XYZ file of C-alpha atoms in Angstrom:
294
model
C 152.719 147.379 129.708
C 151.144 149.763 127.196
C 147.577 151.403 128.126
C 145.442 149.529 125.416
C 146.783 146.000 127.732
C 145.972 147.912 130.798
C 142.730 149.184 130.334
C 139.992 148.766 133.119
C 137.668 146.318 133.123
C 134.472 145.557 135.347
C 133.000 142.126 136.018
C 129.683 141.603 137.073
C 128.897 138.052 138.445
C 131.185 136.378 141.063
C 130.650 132.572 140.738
C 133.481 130.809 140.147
C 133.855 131.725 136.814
C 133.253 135.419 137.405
C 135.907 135.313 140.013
C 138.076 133.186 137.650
C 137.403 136.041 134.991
C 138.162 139.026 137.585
C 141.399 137.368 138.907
C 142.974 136.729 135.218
C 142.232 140.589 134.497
C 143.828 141.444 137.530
C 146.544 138.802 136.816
C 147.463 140.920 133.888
C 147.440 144.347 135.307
C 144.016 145.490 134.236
C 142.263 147.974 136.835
C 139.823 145.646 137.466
C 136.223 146.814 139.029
C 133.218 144.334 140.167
C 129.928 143.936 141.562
C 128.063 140.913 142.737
C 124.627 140.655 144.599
C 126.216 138.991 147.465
C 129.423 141.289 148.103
C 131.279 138.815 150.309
C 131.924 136.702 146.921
C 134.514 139.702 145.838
C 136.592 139.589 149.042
C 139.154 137.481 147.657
C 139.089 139.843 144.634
C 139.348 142.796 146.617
C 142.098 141.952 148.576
C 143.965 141.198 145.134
C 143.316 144.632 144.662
C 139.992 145.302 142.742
C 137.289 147.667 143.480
C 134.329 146.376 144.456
C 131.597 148.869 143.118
C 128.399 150.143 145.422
C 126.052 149.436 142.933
C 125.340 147.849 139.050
C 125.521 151.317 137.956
C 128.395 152.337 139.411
C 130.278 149.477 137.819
C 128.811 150.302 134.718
C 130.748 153.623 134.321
C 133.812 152.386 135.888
C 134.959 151.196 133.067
C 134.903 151.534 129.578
C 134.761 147.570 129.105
C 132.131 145.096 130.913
C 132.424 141.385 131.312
C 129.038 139.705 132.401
C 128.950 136.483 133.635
C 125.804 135.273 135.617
C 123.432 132.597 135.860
C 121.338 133.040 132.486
C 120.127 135.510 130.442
C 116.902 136.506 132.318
C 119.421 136.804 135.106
C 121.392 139.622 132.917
C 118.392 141.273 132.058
C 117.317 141.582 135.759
C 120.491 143.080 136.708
C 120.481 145.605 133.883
C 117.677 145.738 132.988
C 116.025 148.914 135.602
C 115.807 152.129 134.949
C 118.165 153.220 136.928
C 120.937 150.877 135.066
C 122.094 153.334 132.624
C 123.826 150.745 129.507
C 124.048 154.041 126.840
C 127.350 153.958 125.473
C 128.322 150.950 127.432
C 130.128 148.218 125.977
C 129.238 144.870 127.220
C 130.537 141.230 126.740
C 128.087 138.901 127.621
C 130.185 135.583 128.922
C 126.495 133.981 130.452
C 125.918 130.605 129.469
C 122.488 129.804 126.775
C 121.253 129.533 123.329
C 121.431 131.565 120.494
C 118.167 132.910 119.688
C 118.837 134.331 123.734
C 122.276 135.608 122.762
C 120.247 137.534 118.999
C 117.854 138.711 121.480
C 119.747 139.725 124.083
C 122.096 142.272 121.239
C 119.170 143.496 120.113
C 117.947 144.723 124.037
C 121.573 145.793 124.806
C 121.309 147.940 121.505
C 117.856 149.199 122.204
C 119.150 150.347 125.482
C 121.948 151.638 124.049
C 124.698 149.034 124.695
C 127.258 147.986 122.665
C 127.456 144.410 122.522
C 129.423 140.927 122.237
C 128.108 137.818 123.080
C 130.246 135.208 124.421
C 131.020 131.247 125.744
C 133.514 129.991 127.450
C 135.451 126.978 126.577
C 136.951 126.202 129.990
C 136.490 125.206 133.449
C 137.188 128.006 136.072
C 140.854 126.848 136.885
C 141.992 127.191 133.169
C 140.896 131.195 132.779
C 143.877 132.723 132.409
C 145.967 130.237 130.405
C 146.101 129.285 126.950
C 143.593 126.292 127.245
C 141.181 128.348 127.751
C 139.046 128.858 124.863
C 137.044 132.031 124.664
C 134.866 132.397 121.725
C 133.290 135.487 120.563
C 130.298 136.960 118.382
C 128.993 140.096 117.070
C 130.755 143.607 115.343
C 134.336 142.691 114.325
C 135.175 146.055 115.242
C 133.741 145.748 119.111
C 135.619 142.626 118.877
C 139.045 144.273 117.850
C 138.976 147.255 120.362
C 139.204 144.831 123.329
C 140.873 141.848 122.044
C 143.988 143.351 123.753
C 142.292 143.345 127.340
C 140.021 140.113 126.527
C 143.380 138.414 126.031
C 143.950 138.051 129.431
C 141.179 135.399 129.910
C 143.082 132.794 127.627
C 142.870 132.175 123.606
C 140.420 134.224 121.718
C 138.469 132.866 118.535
C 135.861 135.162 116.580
C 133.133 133.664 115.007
C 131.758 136.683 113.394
C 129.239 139.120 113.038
C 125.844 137.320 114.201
C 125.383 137.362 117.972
C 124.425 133.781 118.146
C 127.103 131.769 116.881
C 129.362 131.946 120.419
C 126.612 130.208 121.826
C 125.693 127.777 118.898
C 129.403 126.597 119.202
C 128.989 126.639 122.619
C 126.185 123.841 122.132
C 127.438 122.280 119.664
C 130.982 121.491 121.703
C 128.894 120.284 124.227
C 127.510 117.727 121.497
C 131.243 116.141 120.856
C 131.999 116.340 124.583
C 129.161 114.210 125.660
C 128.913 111.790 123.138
C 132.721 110.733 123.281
C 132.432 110.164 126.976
C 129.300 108.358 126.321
C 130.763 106.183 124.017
C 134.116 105.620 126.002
C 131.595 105.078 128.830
C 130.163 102.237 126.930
C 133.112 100.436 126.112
C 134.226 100.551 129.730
C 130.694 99.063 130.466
C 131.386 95.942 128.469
C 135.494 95.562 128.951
C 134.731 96.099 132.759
C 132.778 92.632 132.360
C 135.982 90.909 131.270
C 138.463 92.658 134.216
C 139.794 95.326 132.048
C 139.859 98.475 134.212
C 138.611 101.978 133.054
C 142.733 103.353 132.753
C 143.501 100.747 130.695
C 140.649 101.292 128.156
C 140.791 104.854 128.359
C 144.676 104.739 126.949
C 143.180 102.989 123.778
C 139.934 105.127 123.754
C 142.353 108.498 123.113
C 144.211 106.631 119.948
C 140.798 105.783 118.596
C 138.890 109.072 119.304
C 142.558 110.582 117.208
C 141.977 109.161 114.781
C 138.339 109.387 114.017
C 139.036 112.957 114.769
C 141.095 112.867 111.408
C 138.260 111.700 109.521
C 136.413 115.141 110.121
C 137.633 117.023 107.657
C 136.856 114.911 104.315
C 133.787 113.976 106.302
C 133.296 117.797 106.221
C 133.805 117.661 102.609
C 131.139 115.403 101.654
C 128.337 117.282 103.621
C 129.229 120.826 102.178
C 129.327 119.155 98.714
C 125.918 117.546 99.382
C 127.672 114.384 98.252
C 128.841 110.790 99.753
C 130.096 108.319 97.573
C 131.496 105.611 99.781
C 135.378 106.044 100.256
C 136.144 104.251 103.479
C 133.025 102.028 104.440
C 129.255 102.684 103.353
C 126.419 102.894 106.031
C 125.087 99.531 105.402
C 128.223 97.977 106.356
C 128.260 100.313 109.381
C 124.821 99.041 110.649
C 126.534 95.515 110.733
C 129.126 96.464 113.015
C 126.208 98.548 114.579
C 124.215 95.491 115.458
C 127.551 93.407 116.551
C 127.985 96.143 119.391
C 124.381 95.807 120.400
C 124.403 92.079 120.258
C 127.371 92.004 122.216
C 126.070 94.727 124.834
C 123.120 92.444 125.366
C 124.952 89.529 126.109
C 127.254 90.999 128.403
C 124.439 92.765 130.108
C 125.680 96.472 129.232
C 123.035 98.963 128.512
C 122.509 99.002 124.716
C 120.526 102.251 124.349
C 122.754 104.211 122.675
C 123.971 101.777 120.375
C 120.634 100.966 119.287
C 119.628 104.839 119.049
C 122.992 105.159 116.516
C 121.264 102.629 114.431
C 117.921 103.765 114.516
C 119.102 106.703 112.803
C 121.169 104.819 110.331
C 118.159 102.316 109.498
C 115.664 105.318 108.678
C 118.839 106.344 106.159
C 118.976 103.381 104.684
C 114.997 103.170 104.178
C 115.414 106.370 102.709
C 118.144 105.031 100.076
C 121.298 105.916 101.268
C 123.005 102.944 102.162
C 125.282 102.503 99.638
C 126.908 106.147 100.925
C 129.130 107.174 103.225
C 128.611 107.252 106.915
C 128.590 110.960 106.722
C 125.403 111.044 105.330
C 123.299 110.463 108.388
C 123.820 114.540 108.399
C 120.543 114.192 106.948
C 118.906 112.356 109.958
C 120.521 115.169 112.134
C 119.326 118.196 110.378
C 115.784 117.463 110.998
C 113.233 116.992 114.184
C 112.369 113.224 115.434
C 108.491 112.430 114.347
C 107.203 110.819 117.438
C-alpha cells in the first residue's frame, strides 16, 4: 500500500453512517482519527484501531483530510463553527445530508474560515459503505477532488459532478425523486392486483421488467428536453391521458387510492390546455420546471 492510499483521515459524526464511513477507512488501512459528541459511539471504532480525538479541534489537525457526517448543516456549523475550532488550512468533505443553496453556503463559510472544501451525498445505506454499490458523489474544486480521490475511494464508487458546491446535493434530491415515485407507483399496482389475489412478489417480478424498460426511454426522452423539442415518436400526451384516466377509473372501482394517478393527469391536462398534446410525453418537463399556482 503506497502512502497517497494510506493517508489519515478523521471522521466527525458517529451515526451509523459516520461509523460506516470510519470503519471502510479503517478497512483500507487509512490511520483513521474521530470525534463524536457522545464518545461511547466510537468504541467499536476504537477497538478496530482508530483514535478517538479529545476534542473537534484536535481531530481537526490530526489529519490532513476530514470527513463530516452529522445531522444537518446547522449541526456542522455548531460543531465548527467556535472560535476555538481552528478550520485554516483544513480540508473538509462535507458528507451531511441537505439542499444545495445549504451545501453553496456552507463552501462559502468553510472558505471564509479558511477551509478547503467538498460537499458531498451519499448514495447508500450504511451496510453498503465500503463496496462498490455505494455511490459517493462529489462537488466543488476538481483539484480538492483529485488529491483525495485515492483515500475517498475507500468509501465505495466515486462520481464528480463538478465545480459548484451544490450539485452533490441537487443529485442527491433529485435521486430521491426516481426512488420514491417508482415505489409509489409499484405501490399502486400492488394496491389494485392485491384486490384480485396477486401477491406483492409476484407483481414486483413484472414491476422490475417494466421499470427496465422505461428506464431505456430516458435517454431520447433526454434528447427532446435539451433540444426544446417533442414531436411525438412513441405515443403523444393526449393518448397518455387516456390510459391516464383508465388507471384512475379502474383504481376507483377497485377501491385503490387514486391520488396519484389523478395528480399525473392533472399535470398532463394543464399541458394539454396549454397546446401540447399532440407532443411527446416528455414534454410535461414544462409542468415540472415551474411552481404549482394554488
Amino acid at each position: 500500500m503506497n502512502n497517497e492510499t494510506a493517508a489519515p483521515v478523521t471522521v466527525i459524526g458517529l451515526g451509523l453512517m459516520g461509523q460506516a464511513l470510519a470503519g471502510a477507512f479503517l478497512k483500507a488501512g487509512h490511520p483513521t482519527t474521530v470525534w463524536n459528541r457522545t464518545a461511547s459511539k466510537a468504541d467499536q471504532l476504537v477497538a478496530g484501531g482508530a483514535l478517538l480525538a479529545p476534542t473537534v479541534d484536535a481531530a481537526l489537525k490530526a489529519s490532513p483530510l476530514t470527513i463530516i457526517c452529522v445531522t444537518d448543516y446547522q449541526a456542522m456549523r455548531e460543531l465548527l463553527g467556535p472560535g476555538e475550532v481552528d478550520l485554516d488550512g483544513t480540508m473538509l468533505i462535507n458528507l451531511t445530508s441537505g439542499d444545495s443553496a445549504q451545501a453553496r453556503e456552507a463552501a462559502r463559510w468553510a472558505e471564509q474560515r479558511g477551509a478547503r472544501y467538498l460537499d458531498g451525498a451519499i448514495m447508500a445505506v450504511p451496510s453498503g459503505i465500503g463496496t462498490d454499490g455505494a455511490v459517493i458523489l462529489h462537488s466543488g474544486p476538481a483539484s480538492d477532488f483529485e488529491a483525495h480521490k485515492a483515500t475517498l475511494g475507500a468509501l465505495g464508487t466515486l462520481t464528480y459532478l463538478g465545480a459548484d458546491h451544490g450539485l452533490a446535493s441537487l443529485y442527491d434530491v433529485a435521486g430521491l425523486a426516481m426512488m420514491w415515485s417508482i415505489l409509489n407507483a409499484w405501490l399502486q399496482g400492488t394496491a389494485m392486483l392485491r384486490t384480485a389475489g396477486v401477491d406483492a412478489a409476484t407483481y414486483a417480478q413484472f414491476a422490475r421488467k417494466i421499470a427496465a424498460d422505461v428506464a431505456e426511454w430516458l435517454p431520447g426522452h433526454a434528447e427532446q428536453i435539451d433540444s426544446g423539442s417533442f414531436p411525438a415518436e412513441v405515443a403523444s400526451l393526449e393518448t397518455h391521458v387516456r390510459s391516464m384516466e383508465h388507471l384512475i377509473e379502474e383504481s376507483e372501482a377497485l377501491g385503490v387510492n387514486a391520488e396519484l394517478p389523478r395528480l399525473i393527469k392533472a399535470m398532463a391536462d394543464r399541458s394539454i390546455a396549454a397546446g401540447h398534446g399532440g407532443e411527446e410525453y416528455a414534454v410535461l418537463i414544462e409542468e415540472f420546471g415551474k411552481p404549482r399556482e394554488d
